[in-house]
PDB file of C-alpha atoms in Angstrom:
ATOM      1  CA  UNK A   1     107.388 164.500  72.488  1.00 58.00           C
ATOM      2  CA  UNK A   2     110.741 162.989  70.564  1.00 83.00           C
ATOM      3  CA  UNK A   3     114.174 165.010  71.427  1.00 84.00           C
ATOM      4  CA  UNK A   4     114.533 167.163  68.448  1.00 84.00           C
ATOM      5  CA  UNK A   5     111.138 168.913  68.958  1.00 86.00           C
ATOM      6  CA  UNK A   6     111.761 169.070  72.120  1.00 89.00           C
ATOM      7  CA  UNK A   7     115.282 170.784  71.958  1.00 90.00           C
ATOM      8  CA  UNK A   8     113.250 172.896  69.293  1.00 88.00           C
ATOM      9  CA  UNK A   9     110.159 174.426  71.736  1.00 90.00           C
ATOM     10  CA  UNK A  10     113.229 175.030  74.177  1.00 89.00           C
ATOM     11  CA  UNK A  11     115.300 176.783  71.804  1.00 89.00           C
ATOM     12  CA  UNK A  12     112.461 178.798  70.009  1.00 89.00           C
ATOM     13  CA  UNK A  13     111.864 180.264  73.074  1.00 90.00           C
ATOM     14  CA  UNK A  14     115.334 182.092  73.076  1.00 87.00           C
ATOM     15  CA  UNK A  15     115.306 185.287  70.527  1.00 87.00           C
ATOM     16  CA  UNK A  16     118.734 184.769  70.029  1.00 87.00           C
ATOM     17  CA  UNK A  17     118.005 181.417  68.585  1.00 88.00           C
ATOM     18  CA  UNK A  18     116.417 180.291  65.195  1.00 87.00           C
ATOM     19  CA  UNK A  19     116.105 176.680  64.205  1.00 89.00           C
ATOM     20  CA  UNK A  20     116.187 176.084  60.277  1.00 89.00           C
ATOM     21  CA  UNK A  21     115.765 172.016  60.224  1.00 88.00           C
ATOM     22  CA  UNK A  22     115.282 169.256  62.449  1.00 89.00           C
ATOM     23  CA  UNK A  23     116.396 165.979  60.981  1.00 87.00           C
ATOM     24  CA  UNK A  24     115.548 162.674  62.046  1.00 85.00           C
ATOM     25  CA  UNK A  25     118.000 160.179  60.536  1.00 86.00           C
ATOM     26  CA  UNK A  26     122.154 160.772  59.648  1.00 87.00           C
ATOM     27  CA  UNK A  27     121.622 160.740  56.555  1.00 88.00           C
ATOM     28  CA  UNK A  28     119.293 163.946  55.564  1.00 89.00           C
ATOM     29  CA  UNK A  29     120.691 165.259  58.750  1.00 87.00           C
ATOM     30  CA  UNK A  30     123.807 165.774  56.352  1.00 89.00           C
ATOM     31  CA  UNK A  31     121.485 167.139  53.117  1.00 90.00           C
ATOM     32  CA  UNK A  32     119.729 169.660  55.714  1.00 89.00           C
ATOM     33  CA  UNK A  33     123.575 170.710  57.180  1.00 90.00           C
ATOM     34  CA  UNK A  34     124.530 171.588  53.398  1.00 88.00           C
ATOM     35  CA  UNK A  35     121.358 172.879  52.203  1.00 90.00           C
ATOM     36  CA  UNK A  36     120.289 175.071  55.303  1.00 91.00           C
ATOM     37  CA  UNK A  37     124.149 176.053  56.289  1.00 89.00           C
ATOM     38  CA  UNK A  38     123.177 176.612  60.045  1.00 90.00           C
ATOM     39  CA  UNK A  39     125.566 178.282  62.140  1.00 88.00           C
ATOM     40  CA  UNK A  40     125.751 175.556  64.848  1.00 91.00           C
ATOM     41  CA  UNK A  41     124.275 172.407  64.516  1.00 92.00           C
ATOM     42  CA  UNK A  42     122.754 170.252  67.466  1.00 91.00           C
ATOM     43  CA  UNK A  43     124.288 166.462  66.511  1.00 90.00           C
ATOM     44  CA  UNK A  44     123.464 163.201  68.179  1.00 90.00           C
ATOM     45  CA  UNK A  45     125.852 160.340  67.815  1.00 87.00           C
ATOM     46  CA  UNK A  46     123.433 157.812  67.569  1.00 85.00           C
ATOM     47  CA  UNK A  47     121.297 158.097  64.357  1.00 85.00           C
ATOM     48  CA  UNK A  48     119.703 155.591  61.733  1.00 86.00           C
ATOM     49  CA  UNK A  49     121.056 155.542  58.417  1.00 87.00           C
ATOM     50  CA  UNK A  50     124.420 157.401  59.302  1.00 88.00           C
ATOM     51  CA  UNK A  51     125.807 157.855  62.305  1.00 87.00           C
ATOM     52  CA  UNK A  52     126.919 161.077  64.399  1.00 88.00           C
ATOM     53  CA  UNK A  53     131.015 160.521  63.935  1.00 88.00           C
ATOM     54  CA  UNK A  54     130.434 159.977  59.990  1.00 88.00           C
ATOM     55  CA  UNK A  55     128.923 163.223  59.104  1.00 89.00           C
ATOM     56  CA  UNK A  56     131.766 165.136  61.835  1.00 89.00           C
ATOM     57  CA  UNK A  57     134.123 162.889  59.449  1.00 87.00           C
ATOM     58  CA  UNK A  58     132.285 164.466  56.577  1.00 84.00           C
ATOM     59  CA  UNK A  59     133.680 168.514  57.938  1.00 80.00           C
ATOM     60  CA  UNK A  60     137.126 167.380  59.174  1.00 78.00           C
ATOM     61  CA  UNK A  61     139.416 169.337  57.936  1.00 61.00           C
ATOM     62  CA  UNK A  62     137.233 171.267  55.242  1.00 59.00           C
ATOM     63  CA  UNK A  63     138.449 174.478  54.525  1.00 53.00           C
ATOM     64  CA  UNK A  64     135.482 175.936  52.580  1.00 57.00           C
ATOM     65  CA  UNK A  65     133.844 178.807  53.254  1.00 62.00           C
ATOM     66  CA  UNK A  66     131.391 177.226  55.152  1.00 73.00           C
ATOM     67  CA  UNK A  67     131.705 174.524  58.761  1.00 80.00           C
ATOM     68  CA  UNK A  68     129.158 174.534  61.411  1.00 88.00           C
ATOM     69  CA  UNK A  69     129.396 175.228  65.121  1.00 87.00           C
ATOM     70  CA  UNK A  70     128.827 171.603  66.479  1.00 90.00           C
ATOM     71  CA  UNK A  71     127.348 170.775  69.564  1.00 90.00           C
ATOM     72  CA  UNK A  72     127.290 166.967  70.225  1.00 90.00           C
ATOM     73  CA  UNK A  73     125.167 165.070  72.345  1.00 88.00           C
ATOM     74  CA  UNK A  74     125.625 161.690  73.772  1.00 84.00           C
ATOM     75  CA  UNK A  75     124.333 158.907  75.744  1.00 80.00           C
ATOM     76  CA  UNK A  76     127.398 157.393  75.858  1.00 74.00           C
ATOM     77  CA  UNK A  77     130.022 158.303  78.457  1.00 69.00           C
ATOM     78  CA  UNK A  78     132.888 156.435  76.878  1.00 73.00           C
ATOM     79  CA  UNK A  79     136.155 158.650  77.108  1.00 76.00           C
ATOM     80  CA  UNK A  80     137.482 157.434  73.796  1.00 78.00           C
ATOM     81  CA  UNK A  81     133.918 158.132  72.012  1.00 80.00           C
ATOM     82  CA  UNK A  82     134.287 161.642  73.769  1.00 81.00           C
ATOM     83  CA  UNK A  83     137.479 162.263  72.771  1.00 81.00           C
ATOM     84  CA  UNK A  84     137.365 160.810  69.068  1.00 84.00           C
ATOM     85  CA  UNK A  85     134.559 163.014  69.064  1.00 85.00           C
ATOM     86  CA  UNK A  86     136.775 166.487  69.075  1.00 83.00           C
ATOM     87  CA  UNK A  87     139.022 165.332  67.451  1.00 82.00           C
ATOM     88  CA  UNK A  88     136.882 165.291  64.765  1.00 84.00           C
ATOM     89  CA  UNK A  89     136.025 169.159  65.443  1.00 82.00           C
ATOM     90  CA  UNK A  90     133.356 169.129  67.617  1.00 86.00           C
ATOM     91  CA  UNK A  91     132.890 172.091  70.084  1.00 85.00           C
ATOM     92  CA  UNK A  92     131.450 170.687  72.415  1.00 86.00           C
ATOM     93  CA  UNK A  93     130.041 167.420  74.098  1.00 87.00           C
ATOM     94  CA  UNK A  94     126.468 167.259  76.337  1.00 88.00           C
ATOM     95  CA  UNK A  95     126.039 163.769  77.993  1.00 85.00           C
ATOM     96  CA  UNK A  96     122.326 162.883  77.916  1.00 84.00           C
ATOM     97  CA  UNK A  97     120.268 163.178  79.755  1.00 85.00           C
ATOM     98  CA  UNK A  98     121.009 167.385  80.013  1.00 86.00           C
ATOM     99  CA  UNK A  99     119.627 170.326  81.081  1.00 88.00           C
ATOM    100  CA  UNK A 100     117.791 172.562  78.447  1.00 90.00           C
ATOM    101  CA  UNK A 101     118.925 175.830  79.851  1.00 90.00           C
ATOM    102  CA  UNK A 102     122.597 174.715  79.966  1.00 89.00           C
ATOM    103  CA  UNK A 103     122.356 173.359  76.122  1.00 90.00           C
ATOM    104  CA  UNK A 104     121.083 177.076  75.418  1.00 91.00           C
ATOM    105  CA  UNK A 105     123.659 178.513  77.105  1.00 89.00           C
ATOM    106  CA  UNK A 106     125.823 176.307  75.482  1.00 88.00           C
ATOM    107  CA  UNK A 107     125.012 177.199  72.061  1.00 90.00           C
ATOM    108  CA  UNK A 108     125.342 180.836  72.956  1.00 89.00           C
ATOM    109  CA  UNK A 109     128.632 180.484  74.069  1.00 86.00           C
ATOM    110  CA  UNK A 110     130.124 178.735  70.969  1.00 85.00           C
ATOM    111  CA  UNK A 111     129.009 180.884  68.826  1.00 83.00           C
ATOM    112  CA  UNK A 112     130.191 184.215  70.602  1.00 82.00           C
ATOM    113  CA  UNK A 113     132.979 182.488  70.709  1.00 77.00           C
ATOM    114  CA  UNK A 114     133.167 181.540  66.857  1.00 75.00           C
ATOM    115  CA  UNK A 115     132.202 185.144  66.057  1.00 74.00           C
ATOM    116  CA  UNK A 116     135.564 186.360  68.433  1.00 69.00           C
ATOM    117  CA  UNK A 117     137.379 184.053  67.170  1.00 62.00           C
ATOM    118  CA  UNK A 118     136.615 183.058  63.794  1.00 62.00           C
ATOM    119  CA  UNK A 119     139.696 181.592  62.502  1.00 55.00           C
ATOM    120  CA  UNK A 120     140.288 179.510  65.263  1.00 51.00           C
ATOM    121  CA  UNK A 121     140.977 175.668  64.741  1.00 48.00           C
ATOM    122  CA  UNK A 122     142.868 173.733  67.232  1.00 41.00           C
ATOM    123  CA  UNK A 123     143.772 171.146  64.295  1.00 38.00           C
ATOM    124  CA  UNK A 124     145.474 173.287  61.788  1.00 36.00           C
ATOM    125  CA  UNK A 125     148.999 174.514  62.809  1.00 34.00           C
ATOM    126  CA  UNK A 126     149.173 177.994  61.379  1.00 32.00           C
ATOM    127  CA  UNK A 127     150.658 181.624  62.925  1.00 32.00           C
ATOM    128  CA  UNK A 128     147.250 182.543  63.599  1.00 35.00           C
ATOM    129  CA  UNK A 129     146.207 179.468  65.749  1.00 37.00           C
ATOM    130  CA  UNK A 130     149.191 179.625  67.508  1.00 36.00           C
ATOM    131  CA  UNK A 131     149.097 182.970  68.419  1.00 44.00           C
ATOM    132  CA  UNK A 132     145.754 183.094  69.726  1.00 62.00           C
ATOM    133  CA  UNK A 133     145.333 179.600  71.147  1.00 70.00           C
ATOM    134  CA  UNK A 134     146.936 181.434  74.464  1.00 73.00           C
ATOM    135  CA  UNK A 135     144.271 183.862  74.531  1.00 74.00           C
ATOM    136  CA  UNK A 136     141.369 181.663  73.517  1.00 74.00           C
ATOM    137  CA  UNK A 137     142.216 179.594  76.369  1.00 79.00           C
ATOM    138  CA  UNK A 138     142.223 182.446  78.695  1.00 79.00           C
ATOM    139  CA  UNK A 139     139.027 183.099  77.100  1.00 75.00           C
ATOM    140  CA  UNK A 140     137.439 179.818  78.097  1.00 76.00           C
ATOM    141  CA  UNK A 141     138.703 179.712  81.757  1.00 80.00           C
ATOM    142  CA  UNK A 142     137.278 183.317  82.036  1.00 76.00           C
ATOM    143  CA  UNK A 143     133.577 181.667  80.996  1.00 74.00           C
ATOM    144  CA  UNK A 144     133.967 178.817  83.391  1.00 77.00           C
ATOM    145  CA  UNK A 145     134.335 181.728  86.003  1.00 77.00           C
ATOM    146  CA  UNK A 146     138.030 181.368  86.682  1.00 81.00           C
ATOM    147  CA  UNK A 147     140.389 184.380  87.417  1.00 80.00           C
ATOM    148  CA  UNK A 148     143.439 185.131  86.059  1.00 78.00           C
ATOM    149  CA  UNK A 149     144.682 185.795  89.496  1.00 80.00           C
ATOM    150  CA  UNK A 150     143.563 182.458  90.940  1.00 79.00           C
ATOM    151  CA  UNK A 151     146.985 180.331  91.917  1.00 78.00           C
ATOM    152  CA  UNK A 152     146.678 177.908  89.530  1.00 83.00           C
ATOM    153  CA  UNK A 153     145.022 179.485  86.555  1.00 85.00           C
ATOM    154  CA  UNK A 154     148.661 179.279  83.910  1.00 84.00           C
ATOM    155  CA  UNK A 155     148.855 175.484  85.179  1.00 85.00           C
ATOM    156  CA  UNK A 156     145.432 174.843  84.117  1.00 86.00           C
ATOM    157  CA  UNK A 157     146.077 176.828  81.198  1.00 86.00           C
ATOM    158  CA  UNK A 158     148.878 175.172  80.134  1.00 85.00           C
ATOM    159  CA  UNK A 159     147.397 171.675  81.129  1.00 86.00           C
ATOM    160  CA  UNK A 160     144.955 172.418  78.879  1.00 83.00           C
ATOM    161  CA  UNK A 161     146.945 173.993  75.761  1.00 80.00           C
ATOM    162  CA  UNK A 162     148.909 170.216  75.839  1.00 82.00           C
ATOM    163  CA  UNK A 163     145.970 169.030  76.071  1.00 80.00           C
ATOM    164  CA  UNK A 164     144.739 170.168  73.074  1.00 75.00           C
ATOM    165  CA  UNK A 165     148.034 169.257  71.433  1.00 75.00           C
ATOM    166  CA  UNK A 166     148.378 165.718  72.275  1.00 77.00           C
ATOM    167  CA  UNK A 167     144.811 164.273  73.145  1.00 72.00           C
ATOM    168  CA  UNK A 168     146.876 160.887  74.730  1.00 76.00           C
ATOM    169  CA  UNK A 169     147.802 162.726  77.901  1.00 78.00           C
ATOM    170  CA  UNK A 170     144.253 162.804  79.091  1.00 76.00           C
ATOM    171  CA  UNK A 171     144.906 158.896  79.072  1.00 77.00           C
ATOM    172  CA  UNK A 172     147.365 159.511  81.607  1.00 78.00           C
ATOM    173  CA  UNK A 173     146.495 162.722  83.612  1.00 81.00           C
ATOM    174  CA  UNK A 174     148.554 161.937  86.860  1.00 80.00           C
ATOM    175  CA  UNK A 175     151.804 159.887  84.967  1.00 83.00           C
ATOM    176  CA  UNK A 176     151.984 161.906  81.951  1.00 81.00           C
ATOM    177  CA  UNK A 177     149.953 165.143  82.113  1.00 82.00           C
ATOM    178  CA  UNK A 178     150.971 166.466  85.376  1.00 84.00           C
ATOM    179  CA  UNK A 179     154.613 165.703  85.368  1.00 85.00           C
ATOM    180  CA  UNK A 180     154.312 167.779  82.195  1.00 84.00           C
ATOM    181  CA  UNK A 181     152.644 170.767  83.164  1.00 83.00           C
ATOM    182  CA  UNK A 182     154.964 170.817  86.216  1.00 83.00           C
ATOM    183  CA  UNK A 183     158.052 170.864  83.685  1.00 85.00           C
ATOM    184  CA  UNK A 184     156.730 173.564  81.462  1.00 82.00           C
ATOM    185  CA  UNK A 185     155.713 175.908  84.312  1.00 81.00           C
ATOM    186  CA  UNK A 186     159.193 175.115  85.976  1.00 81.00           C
ATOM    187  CA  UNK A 187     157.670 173.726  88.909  1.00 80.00           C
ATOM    188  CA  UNK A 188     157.284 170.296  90.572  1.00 72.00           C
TER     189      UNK A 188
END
């Protein structure tokens, strides 16, 4: 059994969950993205014909009416594929190999989180992003199962708000990133 049917008996088994396409190759990946207009879409990086990063290329930036959910997966672990990866827009990364269950509960969590938020996007610097980034944050620690009473929960917040602003601190987490969490939280 080949990954995308696969990921496809896993997924039909969830009733929250309908697959529309499974595409083998980059290329009518793209036609079935525009055609079908899922609401997330399941994208490897490796793929004949056209690649993974070229069809993320394809919805950076595009304001229509209509960009996917996507949920990336990857069998390689390079940091700077990772990263180029959302900057592009991505959601979300999975390294291969993964669990099923945790893709699932993967998907289901972007989405809520799309529907809660559905003008969020870290890469456009408008009123609205900028007032909710705070509380989309919160929003993701909360899912990872972190309180807002834990200690350090507004340093990782804010660690991770930079983050989002300047991807090139996670280059440097302990000479750049930490230093600069410690100055905006007026702390050493």
């Amino acid at each position: 059994m080949d990954l995308c049917t696969s990921i496809k008996a896993h997924l039909d088994k969830n009733s929250r969950l309908n697959v529309v396409g499974i595409s083998n190759d980059g290329e009518s990946g793209k036609k079935d993205i525009m055609s079908k207009k899922p609401d997330v879409v399941i994208l490897d990086i490796l793929l004949p014909e056209r690649d993974g990063l070229s069809i993320l290329e394809d919805f950076k930036g595009t304001r229509t009416a209509y960009r996917p959910i996507f949920i990336v997966l990857t069998a390689v672990g390079q940091e700077n594929i990772t990263r180029r990866v959302l900057e592009l827009g991505a959601e979300y990364v999975i390294l291969k190999p993964f669990n099923m269950e945790i893709l699932i509960k993967r998907i289901i969590e972007q989405f809520d989180l799309k529907e809660k938020y559905p003008e969020t996007d870290f890469f456009v610097d408008n009123s609205y992003v900028i007032n909710n980034k705070e509380e989309y944050i919160s929003e993701i620690l909360h899912r990872v199962g972190i309180p807002t009473n834990l200690k350090g929960f507004n340093y990782l917040k804010t660690a991770i708000r930079l983050c989002l602003e300047d991807y090139s601190l996670l280059d440097s987490i302990t000479k750049l990133l930490y230093p600069t969490v410690a100055e905006a939280c007026n702390s050493t």
